Short mmCIF file of C-alpha atoms and ligand atoms in Angstrom, two decimals:
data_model
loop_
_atom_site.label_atom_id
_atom_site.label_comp_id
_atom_site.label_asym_id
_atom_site.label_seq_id
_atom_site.Cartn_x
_atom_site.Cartn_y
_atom_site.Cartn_z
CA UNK L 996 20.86 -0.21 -6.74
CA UNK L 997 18.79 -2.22 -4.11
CA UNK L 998 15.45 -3.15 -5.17
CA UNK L 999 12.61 -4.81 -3.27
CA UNK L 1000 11.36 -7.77 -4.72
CA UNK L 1001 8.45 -9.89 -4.31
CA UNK L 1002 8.68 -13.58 -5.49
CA UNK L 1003 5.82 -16.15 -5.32
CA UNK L 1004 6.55 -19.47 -5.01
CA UNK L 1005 10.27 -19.09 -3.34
CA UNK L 1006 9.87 -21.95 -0.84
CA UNK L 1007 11.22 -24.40 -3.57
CA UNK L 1008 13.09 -24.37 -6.92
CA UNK L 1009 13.45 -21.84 -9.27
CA UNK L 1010 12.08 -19.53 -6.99
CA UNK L 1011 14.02 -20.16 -3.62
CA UNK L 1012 17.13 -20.62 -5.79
CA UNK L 1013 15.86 -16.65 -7.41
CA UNK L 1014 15.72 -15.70 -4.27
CA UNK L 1015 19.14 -16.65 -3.27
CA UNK L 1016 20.65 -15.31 -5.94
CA UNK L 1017 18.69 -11.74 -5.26
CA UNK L 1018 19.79 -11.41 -1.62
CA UNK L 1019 23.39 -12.14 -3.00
CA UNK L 1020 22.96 -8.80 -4.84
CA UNK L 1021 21.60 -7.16 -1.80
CA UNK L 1022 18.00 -6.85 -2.88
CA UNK L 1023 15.20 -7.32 -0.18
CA UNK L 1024 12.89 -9.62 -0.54
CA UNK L 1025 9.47 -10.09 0.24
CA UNK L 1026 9.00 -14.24 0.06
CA UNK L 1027 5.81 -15.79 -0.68
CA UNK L 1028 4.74 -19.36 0.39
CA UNK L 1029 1.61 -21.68 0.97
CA UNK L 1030 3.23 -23.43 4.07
CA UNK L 1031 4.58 -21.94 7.03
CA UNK L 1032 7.36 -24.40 7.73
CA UNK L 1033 8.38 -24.52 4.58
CA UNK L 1034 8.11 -20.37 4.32
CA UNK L 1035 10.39 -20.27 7.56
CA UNK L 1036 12.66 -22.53 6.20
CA UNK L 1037 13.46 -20.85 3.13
CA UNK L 1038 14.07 -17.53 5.22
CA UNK L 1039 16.29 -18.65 7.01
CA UNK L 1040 18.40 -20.06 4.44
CA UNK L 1041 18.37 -16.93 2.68
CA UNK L 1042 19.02 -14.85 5.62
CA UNK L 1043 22.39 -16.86 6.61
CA UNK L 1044 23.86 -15.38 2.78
CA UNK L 1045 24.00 -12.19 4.48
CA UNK L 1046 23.73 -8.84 2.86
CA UNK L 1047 22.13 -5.48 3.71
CA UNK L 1048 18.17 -6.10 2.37
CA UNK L 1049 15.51 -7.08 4.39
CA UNK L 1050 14.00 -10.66 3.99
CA UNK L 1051 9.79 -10.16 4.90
CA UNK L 1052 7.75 -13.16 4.12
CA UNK L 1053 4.06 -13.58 3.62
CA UNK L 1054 1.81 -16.84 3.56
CA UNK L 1055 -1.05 -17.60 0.60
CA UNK L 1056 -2.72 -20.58 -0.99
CA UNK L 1057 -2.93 -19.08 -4.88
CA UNK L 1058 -5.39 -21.34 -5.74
CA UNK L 1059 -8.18 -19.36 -3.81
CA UNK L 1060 -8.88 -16.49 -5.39
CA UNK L 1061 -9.98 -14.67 -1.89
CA UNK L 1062 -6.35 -15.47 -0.41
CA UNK L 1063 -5.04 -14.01 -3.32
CA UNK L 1064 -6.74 -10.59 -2.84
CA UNK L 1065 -6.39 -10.72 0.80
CA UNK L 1066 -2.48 -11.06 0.41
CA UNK L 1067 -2.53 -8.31 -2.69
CA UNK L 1068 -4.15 -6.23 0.55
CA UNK L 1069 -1.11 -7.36 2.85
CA UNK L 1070 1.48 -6.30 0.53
CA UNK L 1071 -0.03 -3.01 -0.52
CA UNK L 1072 -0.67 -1.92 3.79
CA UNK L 1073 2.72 -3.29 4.58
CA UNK L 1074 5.08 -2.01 2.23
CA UNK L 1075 5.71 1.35 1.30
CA UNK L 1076 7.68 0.56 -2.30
CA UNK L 1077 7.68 -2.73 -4.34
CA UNK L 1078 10.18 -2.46 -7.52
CA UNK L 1079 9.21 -6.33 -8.48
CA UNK L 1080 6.97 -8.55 -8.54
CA UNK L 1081 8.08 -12.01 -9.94
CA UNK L 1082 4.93 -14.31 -10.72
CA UNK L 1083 6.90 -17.37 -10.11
CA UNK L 1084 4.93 -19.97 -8.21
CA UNK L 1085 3.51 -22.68 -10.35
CA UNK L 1086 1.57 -26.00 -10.94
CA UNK L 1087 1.14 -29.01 -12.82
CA UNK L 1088 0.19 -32.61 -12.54
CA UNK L 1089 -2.26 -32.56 -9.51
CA UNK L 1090 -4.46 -35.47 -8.34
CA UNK L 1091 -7.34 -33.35 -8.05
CA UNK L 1092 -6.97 -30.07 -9.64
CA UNK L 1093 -10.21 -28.48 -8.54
CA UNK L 1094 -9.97 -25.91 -6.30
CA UNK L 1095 -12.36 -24.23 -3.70
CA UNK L 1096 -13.78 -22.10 -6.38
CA UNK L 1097 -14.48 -25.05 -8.83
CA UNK L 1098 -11.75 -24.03 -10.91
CA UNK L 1099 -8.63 -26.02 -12.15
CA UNK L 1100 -5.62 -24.86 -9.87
CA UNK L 1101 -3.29 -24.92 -13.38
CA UNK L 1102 -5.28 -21.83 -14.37
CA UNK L 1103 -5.82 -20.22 -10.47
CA UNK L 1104 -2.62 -20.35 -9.92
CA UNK L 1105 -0.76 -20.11 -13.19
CA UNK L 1106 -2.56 -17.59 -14.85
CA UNK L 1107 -5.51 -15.98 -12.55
CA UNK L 1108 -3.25 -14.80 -9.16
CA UNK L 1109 -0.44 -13.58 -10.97
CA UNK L 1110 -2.88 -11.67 -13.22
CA UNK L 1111 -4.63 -10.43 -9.64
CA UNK L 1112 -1.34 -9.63 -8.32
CA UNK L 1113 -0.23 -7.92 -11.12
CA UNK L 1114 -3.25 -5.57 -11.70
CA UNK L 1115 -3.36 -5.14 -7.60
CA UNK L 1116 0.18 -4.36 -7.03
CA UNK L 1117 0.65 -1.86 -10.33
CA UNK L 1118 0.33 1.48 -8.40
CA UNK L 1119 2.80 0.19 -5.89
CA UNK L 1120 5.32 -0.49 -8.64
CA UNK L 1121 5.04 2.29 -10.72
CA UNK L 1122 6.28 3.37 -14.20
CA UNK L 1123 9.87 2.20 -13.27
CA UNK L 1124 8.56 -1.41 -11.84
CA UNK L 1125 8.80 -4.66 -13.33
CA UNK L 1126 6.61 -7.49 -13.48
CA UNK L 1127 7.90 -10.56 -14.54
CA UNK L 1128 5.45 -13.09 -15.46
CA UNK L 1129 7.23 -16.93 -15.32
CA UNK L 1130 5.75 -18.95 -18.81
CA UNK L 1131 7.11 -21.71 -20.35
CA UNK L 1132 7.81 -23.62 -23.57
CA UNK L 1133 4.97 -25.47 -22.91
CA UNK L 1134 1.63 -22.97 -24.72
CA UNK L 1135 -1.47 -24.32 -25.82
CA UNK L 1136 -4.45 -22.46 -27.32
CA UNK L 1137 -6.69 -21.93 -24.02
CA UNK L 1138 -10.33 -22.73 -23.49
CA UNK L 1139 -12.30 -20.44 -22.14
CA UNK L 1140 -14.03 -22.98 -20.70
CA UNK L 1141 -12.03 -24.48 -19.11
CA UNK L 1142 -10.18 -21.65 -17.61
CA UNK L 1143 -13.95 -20.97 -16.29
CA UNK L 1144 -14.17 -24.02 -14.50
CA UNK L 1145 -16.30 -26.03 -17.04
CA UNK L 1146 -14.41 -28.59 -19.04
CA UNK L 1147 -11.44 -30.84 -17.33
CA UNK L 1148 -8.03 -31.09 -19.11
CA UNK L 1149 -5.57 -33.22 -18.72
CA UNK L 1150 -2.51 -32.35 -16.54
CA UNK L 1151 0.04 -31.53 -19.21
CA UNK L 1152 -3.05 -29.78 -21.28
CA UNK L 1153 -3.97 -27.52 -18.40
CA UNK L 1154 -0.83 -26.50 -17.75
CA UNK L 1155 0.45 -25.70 -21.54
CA UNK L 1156 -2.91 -23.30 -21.48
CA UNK L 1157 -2.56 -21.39 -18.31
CA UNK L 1158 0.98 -20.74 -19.22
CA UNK L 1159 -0.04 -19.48 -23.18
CA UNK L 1160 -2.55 -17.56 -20.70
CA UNK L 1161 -0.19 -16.15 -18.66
CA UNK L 1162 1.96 -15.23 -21.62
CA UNK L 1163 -1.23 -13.70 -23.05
CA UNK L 1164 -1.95 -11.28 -20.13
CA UNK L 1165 1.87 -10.54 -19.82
CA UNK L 1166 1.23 -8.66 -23.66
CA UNK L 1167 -1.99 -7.57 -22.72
CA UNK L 1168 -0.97 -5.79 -19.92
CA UNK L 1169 2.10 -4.39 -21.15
CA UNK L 1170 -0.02 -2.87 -24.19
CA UNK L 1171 -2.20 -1.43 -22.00
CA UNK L 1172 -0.41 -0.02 -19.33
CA UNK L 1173 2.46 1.40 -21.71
CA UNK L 1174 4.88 3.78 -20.09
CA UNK L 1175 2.64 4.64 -17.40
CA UNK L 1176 3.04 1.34 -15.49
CA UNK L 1177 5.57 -1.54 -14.81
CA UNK L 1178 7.30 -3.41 -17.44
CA UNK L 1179 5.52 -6.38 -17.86
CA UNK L 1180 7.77 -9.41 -19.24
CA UNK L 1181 6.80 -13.33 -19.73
CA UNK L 1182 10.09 -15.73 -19.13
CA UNK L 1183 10.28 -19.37 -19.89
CA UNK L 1184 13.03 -20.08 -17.31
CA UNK L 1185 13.88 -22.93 -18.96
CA UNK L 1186 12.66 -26.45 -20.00
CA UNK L 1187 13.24 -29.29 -17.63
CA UNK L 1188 15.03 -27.68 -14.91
CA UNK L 1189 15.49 -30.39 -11.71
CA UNK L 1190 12.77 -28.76 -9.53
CA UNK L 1191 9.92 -30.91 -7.37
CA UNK L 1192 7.51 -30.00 -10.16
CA UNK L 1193 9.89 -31.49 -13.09
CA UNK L 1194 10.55 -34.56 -10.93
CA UNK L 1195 6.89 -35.32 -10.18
CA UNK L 1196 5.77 -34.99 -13.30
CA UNK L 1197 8.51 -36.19 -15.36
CA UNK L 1198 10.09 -38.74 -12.97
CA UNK L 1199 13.72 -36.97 -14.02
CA UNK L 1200 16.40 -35.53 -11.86
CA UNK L 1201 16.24 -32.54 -14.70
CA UNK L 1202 18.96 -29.68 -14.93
CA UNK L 1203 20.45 -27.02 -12.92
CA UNK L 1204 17.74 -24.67 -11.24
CA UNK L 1205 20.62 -21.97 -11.35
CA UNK L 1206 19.53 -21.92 -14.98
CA UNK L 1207 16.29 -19.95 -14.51
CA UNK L 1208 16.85 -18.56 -11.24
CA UNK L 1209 19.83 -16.55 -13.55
CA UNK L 1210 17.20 -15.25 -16.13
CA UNK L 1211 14.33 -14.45 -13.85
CA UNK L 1212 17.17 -12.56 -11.65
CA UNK L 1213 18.14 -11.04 -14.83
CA UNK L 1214 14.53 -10.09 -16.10
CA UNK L 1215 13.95 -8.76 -12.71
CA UNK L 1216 17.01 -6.31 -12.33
CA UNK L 1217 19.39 -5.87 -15.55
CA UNK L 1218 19.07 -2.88 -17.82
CA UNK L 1219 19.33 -5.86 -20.41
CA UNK L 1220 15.81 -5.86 -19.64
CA UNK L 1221 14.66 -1.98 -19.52
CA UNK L 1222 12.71 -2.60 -22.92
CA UNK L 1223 11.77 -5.78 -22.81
CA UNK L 1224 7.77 -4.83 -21.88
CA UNK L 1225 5.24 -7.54 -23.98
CA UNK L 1226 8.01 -9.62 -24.90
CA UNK L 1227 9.12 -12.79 -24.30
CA UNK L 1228 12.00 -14.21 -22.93
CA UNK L 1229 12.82 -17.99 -24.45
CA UNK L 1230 15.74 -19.27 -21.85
CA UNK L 1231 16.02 -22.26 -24.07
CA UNK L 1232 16.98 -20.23 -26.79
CA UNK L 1233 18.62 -17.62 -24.57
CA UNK L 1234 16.98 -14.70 -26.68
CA UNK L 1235 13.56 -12.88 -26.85
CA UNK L 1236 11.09 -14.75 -29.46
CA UNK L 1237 7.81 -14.96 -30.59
CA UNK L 1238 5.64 -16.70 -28.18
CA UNK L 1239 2.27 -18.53 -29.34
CA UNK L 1240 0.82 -16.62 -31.80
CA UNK L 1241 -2.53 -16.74 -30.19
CA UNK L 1242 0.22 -14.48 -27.82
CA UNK L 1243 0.46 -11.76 -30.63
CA UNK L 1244 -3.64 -11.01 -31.32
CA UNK L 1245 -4.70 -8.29 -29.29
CA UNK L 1246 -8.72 -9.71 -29.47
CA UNK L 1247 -7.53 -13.21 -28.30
CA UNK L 1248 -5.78 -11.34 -25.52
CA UNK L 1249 -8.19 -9.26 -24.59
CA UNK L 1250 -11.40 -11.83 -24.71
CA UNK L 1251 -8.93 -13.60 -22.22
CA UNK L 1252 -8.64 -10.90 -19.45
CA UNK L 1253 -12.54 -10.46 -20.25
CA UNK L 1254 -12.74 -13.91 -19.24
CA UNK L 1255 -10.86 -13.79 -16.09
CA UNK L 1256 -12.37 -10.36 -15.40
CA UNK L 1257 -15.97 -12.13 -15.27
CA UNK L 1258 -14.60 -15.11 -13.10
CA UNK L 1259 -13.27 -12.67 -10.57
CA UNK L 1260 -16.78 -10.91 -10.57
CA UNK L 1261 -18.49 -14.09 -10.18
CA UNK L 1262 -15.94 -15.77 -7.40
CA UNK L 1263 -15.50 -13.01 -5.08
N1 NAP H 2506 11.18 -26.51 -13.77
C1 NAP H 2506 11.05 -26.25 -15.06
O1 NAP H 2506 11.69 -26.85 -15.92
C2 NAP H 2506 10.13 -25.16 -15.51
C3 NAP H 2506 10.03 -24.91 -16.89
C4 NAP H 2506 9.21 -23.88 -17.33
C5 NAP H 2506 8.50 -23.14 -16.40
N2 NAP H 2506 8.59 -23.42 -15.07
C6 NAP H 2506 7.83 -22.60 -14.13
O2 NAP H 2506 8.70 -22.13 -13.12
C7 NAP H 2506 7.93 -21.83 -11.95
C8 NAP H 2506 8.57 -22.47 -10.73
O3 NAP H 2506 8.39 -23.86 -10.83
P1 NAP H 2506 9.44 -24.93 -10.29
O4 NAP H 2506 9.84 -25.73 -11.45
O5 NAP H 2506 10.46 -24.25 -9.47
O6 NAP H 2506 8.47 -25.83 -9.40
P2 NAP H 2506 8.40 -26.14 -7.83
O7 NAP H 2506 9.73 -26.49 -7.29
O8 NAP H 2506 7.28 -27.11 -7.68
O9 NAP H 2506 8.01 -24.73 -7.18
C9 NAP H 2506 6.72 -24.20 -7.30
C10 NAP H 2506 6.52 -23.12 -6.25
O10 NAP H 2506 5.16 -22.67 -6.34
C11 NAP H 2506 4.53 -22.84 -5.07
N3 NAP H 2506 3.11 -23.15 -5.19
C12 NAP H 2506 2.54 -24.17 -5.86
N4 NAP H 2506 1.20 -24.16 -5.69
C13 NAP H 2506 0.92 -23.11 -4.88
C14 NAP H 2506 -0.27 -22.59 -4.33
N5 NAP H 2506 -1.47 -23.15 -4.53
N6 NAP H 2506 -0.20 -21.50 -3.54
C15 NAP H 2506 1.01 -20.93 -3.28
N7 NAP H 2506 2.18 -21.38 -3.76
C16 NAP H 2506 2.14 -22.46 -4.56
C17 NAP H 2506 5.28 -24.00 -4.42
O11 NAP H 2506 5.05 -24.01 -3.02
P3 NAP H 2506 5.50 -25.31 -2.14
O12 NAP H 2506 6.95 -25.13 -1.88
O13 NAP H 2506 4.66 -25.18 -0.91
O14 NAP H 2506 5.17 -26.52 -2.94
C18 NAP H 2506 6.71 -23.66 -4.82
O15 NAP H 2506 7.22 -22.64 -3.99
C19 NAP H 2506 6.51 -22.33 -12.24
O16 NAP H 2506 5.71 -21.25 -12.67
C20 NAP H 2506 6.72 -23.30 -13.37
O17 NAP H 2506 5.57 -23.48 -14.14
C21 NAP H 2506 9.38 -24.42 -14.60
#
């Protein structure tokens, strides 16, 4: 059955190449991008595969927090049904990380606008929507304080955090929302797959983005999927494992969101 679909991120890599792959199957898609060219690009390229679904796109920077909750806004007056939301746009070695509300953009926009999306968009999706949260091998035990604002990380440490942070809210989420809301699901897509972010920081051509645009098409639509809420999805493994264990402790988890709840309060 057609769904529509929301992807972040699908001007580039694993997200454009998700996106291709969902308007094969005849999804429609709402695209999200920072950069209008780059935005128009990638819906055109999408529209020439063809198929029955309409292709909408809408423009954010997710490292602002307010541009996150004005395009949460845009999404919920525009469209009358969502089925998906895939939290797939991503960063990781910046040369300055900081963004306009002193925070470090690895933990704005890794962790902090898919977790406003997701609680924003939840009504929209309903009991049979999906949320897919994108993680990634890469966890680290988070600082608090540093997902506040107050202590700078490295590039590689700031990103292993916001994605054991992501993974974190995925469970937390999914616990509390239970059958009443959307699946929510955390996928590694994949380690080292050949997109911008892989070649920047890692100076390698990397492997075939068809690799996680498969699993986060898969996590978004298959019945593979239907009970897959709080769990993980390892694509390097190709099964559901046990993320970070910090992952697995409910208090952990939940001091998190109460962390990111209080920056929200304070930012906006
Ligand atoms: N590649 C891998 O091996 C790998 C492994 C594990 C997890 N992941 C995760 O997979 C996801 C996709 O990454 P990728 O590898 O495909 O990287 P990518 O090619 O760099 O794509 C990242 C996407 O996020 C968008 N984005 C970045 N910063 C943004 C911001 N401030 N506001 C709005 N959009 C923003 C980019 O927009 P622009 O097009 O404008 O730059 C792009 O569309 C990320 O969450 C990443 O952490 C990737």
């Amino acid at each position: 059955m057609s769904k529509t679909i929301l992807i972040t991120g699908a001007t580039d890599g694993i997200g454009l190449e998700t996106a291709k792959l969902l308007r094969s199957e005849g999804h429609s898609l709402l695209l999200h991008g920072r950069n209008d060219g780059k935005l128009a690009a990638a819906r055109d390229s999408i529209a020439a595969i063809g198929g029955p679904g309409r292709i909408r796109t809408y423009r954010a920077d997710l490292s602002s927090i307010g541009a996150v909750q004005r395009f949460a806004r845009e999404i919920k007056e525009n469209e009358p049904a969502l089925d998906v939301l895939i939290n797939n746009a991503g960063v990781l070695a910046m040369e300055d990380p900081v963004t306009s509300d002193g925070l470090d953009a690895r933990f704005a926009v890794n962790t902090i606008a898919p977790y406003i999306l997701a609680r924003e968009l939840t009504e929209l999706l309903g009991a049979s929507g999906r949320i897919v949260n994108v993680s990634s091998a890469a966890q680290a035990p988070v600082s608090l304080e540093a997902l506040k604002g107050g202590q700078r990380l490295s590039d590689n440490d700031a990103y292993a955090q916001s994605k054991l942070a992501i993974t974190m809210v995925s469970r937390h989420l999914a616990d509390e929302l239970g059958n009443a809301g959307p699946a929510v699901i955390a996928v590694n897509p994949g380690s080292l797959l050949g997109s911008k972010m892989v070649k920047q920081a890692y100076g390698m051509q990397g492997k075939d983005l068809s690799i996680g645009a498969d699993i986060l098409g898969r996590a978004a639509t298959s019945p593979e999927f239907n009970d897959a809420s709080g769990r993980y999805f390892d694509n390097d493994s190709g099964q559901f494992r046990n993320p970070h264990s910090d992952a697995s402790d409910p208090v952990k988890n939940a001091a998190l969101v109460q962390t990111i709840e209080e920056i929200l309060q304070d930012k906006t």
